[in-house]
mmCIF file of C-alpha atoms in Angstrom:
data_model
loop_
_atom_site.group_PDB
_atom_site.id
_atom_site.type_symbol
_atom_site.label_atom_id
_atom_site.label_comp_id
_atom_site.label_asym_id
_atom_site.label_seq_id
_atom_site.Cartn_x
_atom_site.Cartn_y
_atom_site.Cartn_z
ATOM 1 C CA MET J 1 -19.072 -0.529 12.726
ATOM 2 C CA ARG J 2 -16.488 -2.327 14.776
ATOM 3 C CA THR J 3 -16.674 -6.030 15.598
ATOM 4 C CA THR J 4 -14.355 -7.478 18.101
ATOM 5 C CA ARG J 5 -12.416 -10.472 16.919
ATOM 6 C CA ARG J 6 -9.800 -12.539 18.621
ATOM 7 C CA SER J 7 -6.761 -13.907 16.862
ATOM 8 C CA THR J 8 -6.442 -17.182 18.610
ATOM 9 C CA LEU J 9 -5.030 -20.607 18.320
ATOM 10 C CA ALA J 10 -7.819 -22.601 19.773
ATOM 11 C CA ALA J 11 -7.013 -25.894 21.541
ATOM 12 C CA LEU J 12 -7.024 -28.082 18.542
ATOM 13 C CA GLY J 13 -3.952 -30.010 19.447
ATOM 14 C CA GLY J 14 -1.413 -31.097 16.930
ATOM 15 C CA THR J 15 -3.003 -29.633 13.815
ATOM 16 C CA ILE J 16 -2.584 -26.048 14.890
ATOM 17 C CA ALA J 17 0.807 -26.719 16.442
ATOM 18 C CA LEU J 18 2.008 -28.324 13.270
ATOM 19 C CA SER J 19 0.849 -25.467 11.074
ATOM 20 C CA THR J 20 2.457 -22.908 13.272
ATOM 21 C CA THR J 21 5.723 -24.737 13.420
ATOM 22 C CA ALA J 22 5.805 -25.154 9.662
ATOM 23 C CA GLY J 23 4.950 -21.455 9.141
ATOM 24 C CA CYS J 24 2.912 -22.212 6.025
ATOM 25 C CA LEU J 25 0.615 -19.319 5.331
ATOM 26 C CA GLY J 26 -0.297 -20.054 1.752
ATOM 27 C CA GLY J 27 1.329 -19.635 -1.578
ATOM 28 C CA SER J 28 3.033 -16.347 -0.844
ATOM 29 C CA GLY J 29 4.616 -17.488 2.477
ATOM 30 C CA GLY J 30 5.539 -14.791 4.895
ATOM 31 C CA GLY J 31 6.541 -16.622 7.992
ATOM 32 C CA SER J 32 4.686 -17.639 11.103
ATOM 33 C CA PHE J 33 2.413 -15.532 13.194
ATOM 34 C CA PRO J 34 4.356 -14.678 16.345
ATOM 35 C CA SER J 35 3.189 -17.117 19.017
ATOM 36 C CA ASP J 36 3.529 -14.509 21.805
ATOM 37 C CA CYS J 37 0.944 -12.383 19.929
ATOM 38 C CA ASP J 38 -1.715 -15.115 20.040
ATOM 39 C CA GLY J 39 -4.834 -13.989 21.816
ATOM 40 C CA THR J 40 -4.539 -10.365 20.725
ATOM 41 C CA GLU J 41 -7.944 -8.860 20.031
ATOM 42 C CA VAL J 42 -8.609 -6.561 17.123
ATOM 43 C CA GLU J 43 -11.891 -5.013 15.832
ATOM 44 C CA THR J 44 -13.177 -5.257 12.276
ATOM 45 C CA VAL J 45 -13.485 -1.736 10.974
ATOM 46 C CA ASN J 46 -15.359 -0.788 7.840
ATOM 47 C CA SER J 47 -14.615 2.904 7.535
ATOM 48 C CA LEU J 48 -11.743 5.282 8.292
ATOM 49 C CA PRO J 49 -10.767 8.763 7.220
ATOM 50 C CA ARG J 50 -8.573 9.051 4.208
ATOM 51 C CA PRO J 51 -4.838 9.153 5.069
ATOM 52 C CA ALA J 52 -3.710 12.605 3.956
ATOM 53 C CA LEU J 53 -1.047 15.202 4.452
ATOM 54 C CA GLY J 54 -1.004 18.838 3.708
ATOM 55 C CA PRO J 55 -3.691 21.584 4.073
ATOM 56 C CA GLU J 56 -7.179 20.448 3.309
ATOM 57 C CA ASP J 57 -7.654 23.721 1.349
ATOM 58 C CA ALA J 58 -4.452 23.354 -0.713
ATOM 59 C CA SER J 59 -4.972 24.433 -4.220
ATOM 60 C CA VAL J 60 -3.598 21.153 -5.728
ATOM 61 C CA THR J 61 -4.565 17.618 -4.653
ATOM 62 C CA VAL J 62 -2.304 14.636 -5.399
ATOM 63 C CA ASP J 63 -3.848 11.236 -5.072
ATOM 64 C CA VAL J 64 -1.768 8.127 -5.074
ATOM 65 C CA PHE J 65 -2.969 4.501 -5.323
ATOM 66 C CA GLU J 66 -0.553 1.922 -4.075
ATOM 67 C CA ASP J 67 -0.130 -1.773 -3.407
ATOM 68 C CA PHE J 68 2.144 -2.583 -0.504
ATOM 69 C CA ALA J 69 3.568 -5.639 -2.332
ATOM 70 C CA CYS J 70 4.324 -3.725 -5.547
ATOM 71 C CA GLY J 71 8.015 -3.156 -6.226
ATOM 72 C CA HIS J 72 7.274 0.023 -8.196
ATOM 73 C CA CYS J 73 5.396 1.440 -5.225
ATOM 74 C CA ALA J 74 8.470 0.796 -3.088
ATOM 75 C CA THR J 75 10.543 2.621 -5.610
ATOM 76 C CA PHE J 76 8.009 5.506 -5.701
ATOM 77 C CA THR J 77 7.761 5.753 -1.924
ATOM 78 C CA ASN J 78 11.521 5.434 -1.262
ATOM 79 C CA ASP J 79 12.786 7.644 -4.138
ATOM 80 C CA VAL J 80 10.061 9.928 -5.308
ATOM 81 C CA TYR J 81 7.820 10.536 -2.306
ATOM 82 C CA PRO J 82 10.573 12.180 -0.201
ATOM 83 C CA GLN J 83 10.976 14.777 -2.876
ATOM 84 C CA ILE J 84 7.235 15.372 -3.057
ATOM 85 C CA GLU J 85 7.176 15.731 0.695
ATOM 86 C CA SER J 86 9.966 18.236 1.046
ATOM 87 C CA THR J 87 9.079 20.230 -2.084
ATOM 88 C CA TYR J 88 5.266 20.361 -1.776
ATOM 89 C CA ILE J 89 3.775 18.798 1.292
ATOM 90 C CA GLU J 90 5.894 20.352 4.046
ATOM 91 C CA PRO J 91 5.587 23.885 2.475
ATOM 92 C CA GLY J 92 1.806 23.348 2.458
ATOM 93 C CA GLU J 93 1.417 23.561 -1.324
ATOM 94 C CA ILE J 94 -0.467 20.389 -1.907
ATOM 95 C CA ARG J 95 -2.956 18.005 -0.305
ATOM 96 C CA TYR J 96 -1.526 14.463 -0.651
ATOM 97 C CA ARG J 97 -3.921 11.579 -0.289
ATOM 98 C CA TYR J 98 -3.174 7.855 -0.025
ATOM 99 C CA PHE J 99 -5.498 5.253 -1.498
ATOM 100 C CA ASP J 100 -5.023 1.511 -1.176
ATOM 101 C CA TYR J 101 -5.125 -0.429 -4.414
ATOM 102 C CA PRO J 102 -4.148 -4.063 -3.834
ATOM 103 C CA ILE J 103 -3.983 -5.414 -7.357
ATOM 104 C CA PRO J 104 -2.980 -7.743 -5.644
ATOM 105 C CA VAL J 105 0.676 -8.158 -6.505
ATOM 106 C CA ASP J 106 0.790 -10.645 -3.692
ATOM 107 C CA GLU J 107 -2.478 -12.448 -2.957
ATOM 108 C CA ASN J 108 -1.921 -12.336 0.748
ATOM 109 C CA TRP J 109 0.457 -9.533 1.692
ATOM 110 C CA SER J 110 -0.953 -6.871 -0.506
ATOM 111 C CA TRP J 111 -4.109 -7.061 1.662
ATOM 112 C CA ARG J 112 -2.550 -7.874 5.017
ATOM 113 C CA ALA J 113 -0.049 -5.061 4.817
ATOM 114 C CA ALA J 114 -2.824 -2.608 3.891
ATOM 115 C CA SER J 115 -4.879 -3.733 6.851
ATOM 116 C CA ALA J 116 -1.810 -3.260 9.118
ATOM 117 C CA ALA J 117 -1.270 0.275 7.882
ATOM 118 C CA ARG J 118 -4.871 1.165 8.478
ATOM 119 C CA ALA J 119 -4.639 -0.335 12.021
ATOM 120 C CA VAL J 120 -1.712 2.012 12.560
ATOM 121 C CA GLN J 121 -3.647 4.921 11.226
ATOM 122 C CA ASP J 122 -6.693 3.995 13.329
ATOM 123 C CA ARG J 123 -4.608 4.144 16.508
ATOM 124 C CA THR J 124 -2.552 7.176 15.721
ATOM 125 C CA ASP J 125 -2.769 9.660 12.871
ATOM 126 C CA ALA J 126 -2.011 10.212 9.245
ATOM 127 C CA GLU J 127 1.626 11.137 9.877
ATOM 128 C CA THR J 128 2.203 7.806 11.656
ATOM 129 C CA PHE J 129 0.396 5.951 8.858
ATOM 130 C CA PHE J 130 2.760 7.326 6.274
ATOM 131 C CA SER J 131 5.799 6.598 8.508
ATOM 132 C CA PHE J 132 4.627 3.014 8.916
ATOM 133 C CA ALA J 133 4.117 2.692 5.175
ATOM 134 C CA LYS J 134 7.539 4.081 4.538
ATOM 135 C CA GLY J 135 8.955 1.408 7.007
ATOM 136 C CA ILE J 136 7.265 -1.279 5.008
ATOM 137 C CA TYR J 137 8.321 -0.136 1.624
ATOM 138 C CA GLU J 138 11.988 0.344 2.807
ATOM 139 C CA GLN J 139 12.299 -3.451 3.404
ATOM 140 C CA GLN J 140 9.438 -4.678 1.285
ATOM 141 C CA SER J 141 11.008 -8.117 0.615
ATOM 142 C CA ARG J 142 10.521 -8.955 4.277
ATOM 143 C CA LEU J 143 6.758 -9.159 3.724
ATOM 144 C CA ILE J 144 7.192 -12.493 1.981
ATOM 145 C CA GLU J 145 10.001 -13.627 4.255
ATOM 146 C CA ASP J 146 8.529 -12.988 7.675
ATOM 147 C CA GLY J 147 5.709 -10.660 7.160
ATOM 148 C CA TYR J 148 3.949 -10.737 10.510
ATOM 149 C CA GLN J 149 7.215 -10.269 12.464
ATOM 150 C CA PHE J 150 8.248 -7.495 10.078
ATOM 151 C CA ILE J 151 4.957 -5.676 10.438
ATOM 152 C CA ARG J 152 5.179 -6.052 14.182
ATOM 153 C CA GLU J 153 8.635 -4.616 14.246
ATOM 154 C CA VAL J 154 7.672 -1.537 12.020
ATOM 155 C CA ALA J 155 4.606 -0.895 14.115
ATOM 156 C CA ASP J 156 6.600 -1.102 17.318
ATOM 157 C CA ASP J 157 9.152 1.357 15.731
ATOM 158 C CA ASN J 158 6.218 3.757 15.208
ATOM 159 C CA GLY J 159 4.952 3.510 18.780
ATOM 160 C CA VAL J 160 1.999 1.210 18.034
ATOM 161 C CA ASP J 161 1.603 -2.217 19.626
ATOM 162 C CA GLY J 162 3.076 -4.615 17.165
ATOM 163 C CA CYS J 163 1.012 -7.590 18.182
ATOM 164 C CA THR J 164 -2.180 -5.581 17.628
ATOM 165 C CA VAL J 165 -1.066 -4.497 14.174
ATOM 166 C CA ALA J 166 0.184 -7.971 13.189
ATOM 167 C CA THR J 167 -3.175 -9.372 14.262
ATOM 168 C CA ALA J 168 -4.992 -6.737 12.157
ATOM 169 C CA ALA J 169 -2.909 -7.936 9.258
ATOM 170 C CA LYS J 170 -3.711 -11.596 9.958
ATOM 171 C CA GLU J 171 -7.447 -10.943 10.362
ATOM 172 C CA GLU J 172 -7.506 -8.384 7.558
ATOM 173 C CA ALA J 173 -9.454 -6.271 10.018
ATOM 174 C CA TYR J 174 -9.603 -3.272 7.653
ATOM 175 C CA ARG J 175 -10.437 -5.199 4.481
ATOM 176 C CA GLU J 176 -13.655 -3.318 3.927
ATOM 177 C CA VAL J 177 -11.847 -0.087 4.121
ATOM 178 C CA VAL J 178 -9.201 -1.270 1.686
ATOM 179 C CA GLU J 179 -11.739 -2.703 -0.664
ATOM 180 C CA ALA J 180 -13.569 0.612 -0.738
ATOM 181 C CA ASP J 181 -10.417 2.315 -1.825
ATOM 182 C CA LYS J 182 -9.863 -0.223 -4.508
ATOM 183 C CA GLN J 183 -13.320 0.317 -5.774
ATOM 184 C CA THR J 184 -12.615 4.028 -5.931
ATOM 185 C CA GLY J 185 -9.458 3.211 -7.978
ATOM 186 C CA ASP J 186 -11.479 1.019 -10.293
ATOM 187 C CA ASP J 187 -14.030 3.807 -10.780
ATOM 188 C CA ARG J 188 -11.290 6.233 -11.601
ATOM 189 C CA GLY J 189 -9.591 3.830 -14.070
ATOM 190 C CA VAL J 190 -6.482 2.954 -12.156
ATOM 191 C CA PRO J 191 -4.404 0.927 -14.588
ATOM 192 C CA GLY J 192 -1.750 -0.282 -12.089
ATOM 193 C CA THR J 193 0.347 0.939 -9.217
ATOM 194 C CA PRO J 194 1.617 3.410 -8.248
ATOM 195 C CA ALA J 195 -1.059 5.453 -9.955
ATOM 196 C CA VAL J 196 -0.618 9.189 -9.416
ATOM 197 C CA PHE J 197 -3.317 11.694 -10.077
ATOM 198 C CA VAL J 198 -2.709 15.446 -9.933
ATOM 199 C CA ASP J 199 -6.078 17.260 -9.596
ATOM 200 C CA GLY J 200 -7.841 14.207 -10.949
ATOM 201 C CA GLU J 201 -5.509 13.759 -13.965
ATOM 202 C CA LEU J 202 -3.758 10.374 -14.131
ATOM 203 C CA LEU J 203 -0.077 10.783 -14.818
ATOM 204 C CA GLU J 204 1.626 8.541 -17.390
ATOM 205 C CA ASN J 205 4.249 7.443 -14.884
ATOM 206 C CA TYR J 206 5.494 7.991 -11.378
ATOM 207 C CA ALA J 207 8.911 9.539 -12.146
ATOM 208 C CA TRP J 208 9.840 12.691 -10.154
ATOM 209 C CA ASP J 209 10.034 14.813 -13.329
ATOM 210 C CA THR J 210 6.610 13.762 -14.413
ATOM 211 C CA VAL J 211 4.975 14.340 -11.019
ATOM 212 C CA SER J 212 6.791 17.646 -10.330
ATOM 213 C CA ALA J 213 5.939 19.010 -13.760
ATOM 214 C CA ALA J 214 2.257 18.107 -13.259
ATOM 215 C CA ILE J 215 2.099 19.709 -9.807
ATOM 216 C CA ASP J 216 4.011 22.833 -10.975
ATOM 217 C CA GLY J 217 1.631 23.172 -13.873
ATOM 218 C CA GLN J 218 -1.426 22.975 -11.611
ATOM 219 C CA LEU J 219 0.132 25.360 -9.073
ATOM 220 C CA ALA J 220 0.843 27.862 -11.796
ATOM 221 C CA ASP J 221 -2.747 27.572 -13.110
ATOM 222 C CA THR J 222 -4.290 28.079 -9.615
ATOM 223 C CA ASN J 223 -2.068 30.832 -8.251
ATOM 224 C CA MET B 1 6.958 -17.622 -3.905
ATOM 225 C CA ASN B 2 4.321 -17.887 -6.482
ATOM 226 C CA ASP B 3 4.562 -15.497 -9.370
ATOM 227 C CA SER B 4 1.870 -17.034 -11.413
ATOM 228 C CA GLY B 5 -1.072 -14.865 -10.246
ATOM 229 C CA PRO B 6 -2.815 -12.764 -12.854
ATOM 230 C CA GLY B 7 -2.062 -9.506 -11.061
ATOM 231 C CA ARG B 8 1.630 -10.051 -10.546
ATOM 232 C CA ARG B 9 2.997 -8.262 -13.586
ATOM 233 C CA ASP B 10 5.288 -5.403 -14.067
ATOM 234 C CA VAL B 11 4.713 -3.093 -16.969
ATOM 235 C CA LEU B 12 7.061 -1.624 -19.429
ATOM 236 C CA ILE B 13 5.983 1.113 -21.766
ATOM 237 C CA ALA B 14 7.947 1.944 -24.853
ATOM 238 C CA THR B 15 8.510 5.656 -25.000
ATOM 239 C CA SER B 16 10.455 7.291 -27.747
ATOM 240 C CA GLY B 17 12.602 4.215 -28.143
ATOM 241 C CA MET B 18 13.267 3.941 -24.414
ATOM 242 C CA LEU B 19 11.639 1.521 -21.984
ATOM 243 C CA THR B 20 10.050 3.370 -19.136
ATOM 244 C CA LEU B 21 8.822 1.402 -16.102
ATOM 245 C CA ALA B 22 5.197 2.277 -15.536
ATOM 246 C CA GLY B 23 4.284 0.170 -12.551
ATOM 247 C CA CYS B 24 2.709 -3.023 -11.399
ATOM 248 C CA ALA B 25 -0.060 -3.760 -13.779
ATOM 249 C CA ASN B 26 -3.761 -4.193 -13.029
ATOM 250 C CA SER B 27 -4.181 -7.244 -15.208
ATOM 251 C CA ALA B 28 -7.742 -6.095 -16.115
ATOM 252 C CA ALA B 29 -6.366 -2.820 -17.449
ATOM 253 C CA VAL B 30 -3.727 -4.645 -19.424
ATOM 254 C CA GLU B 31 -6.305 -7.051 -20.913
ATOM 255 C CA SER B 32 -8.570 -4.130 -21.806
ATOM 256 C CA GLY B 33 -5.791 -2.390 -23.627
ATOM 257 C CA SER B 34 -5.788 0.788 -21.430
ATOM 258 C CA GLY B 35 -2.335 1.666 -22.671
ATOM 259 C CA TYR B 36 -0.739 1.478 -19.314
ATOM 260 C CA GLY B 37 1.520 -1.215 -20.484
ATOM 261 C CA THR B 38 2.201 -3.247 -23.553
ATOM 262 C CA THR B 39 4.715 -5.721 -22.249
ATOM 263 C CA TYR B 40 5.452 -6.973 -18.797
ATOM 264 C CA GLY B 41 7.655 -9.103 -16.647
ATOM 265 C CA ASP B 42 6.625 -11.319 -13.828
ATOM 266 C CA ALA B 43 9.176 -10.971 -10.985
ATOM 267 C CA TYR B 44 7.802 -10.164 -7.614
ATOM 268 C CA GLY B 45 8.876 -6.740 -6.613
ATOM 269 C CA SER B 46 11.102 -6.323 -9.643
ATOM 270 C CA GLU B 47 11.723 -3.035 -11.246
#
């Protein structure tokens, strides 16, 4: 179900103007919401397909649970994921599935960035979702410096209206989708992020050697 | 920046005498002794 919402600064005079100028968005900071994005409408969405790459009928499935504010997830996405992509996803050997798991490392941006990424997915496709996520993880520290503007820029870079995506972050328009993923992670015993499962088996860490060995082992068993 | 939240922990696992970074810990898992981590830091985004 989708519910139309409007990100707006109602005419409340000095109070709103002061908070906008101060850029205070709570304990984790993150900068002001771009004033020229005010009035952008987003819908609240409670279900989306799973972001996934690779053939649906691949013999091995890799599930990864991540938190956009987790430094280890940035390390995984920036250093390990490209190797997974080139070695297994692009050749069509695995199905790679993304799950949100906001611990939350950051009480605000773990959720907001997840909603932003799902807004990108909702307006494009899985490939663009992963491209957006990569853009966030590449400069992750900007989430707590100027999060809304950062999200807007990365969305624009991926061909999606930045104000819409920043508003989705602000409104947490995909919170129910993200919460459902987190519940899945809890049900599967996710102990932290990034949590990597190969054919349902939780790996002890996210190092390339560990991940590739697990995938190779499963590929050998299934071929 | 507020690093005091219960979920904002990085986990180190001692493996064969070496410290291997395991990830950002789910505090509930740490408290339940899941084995994902035995010791942790508290820096935002640290590795």
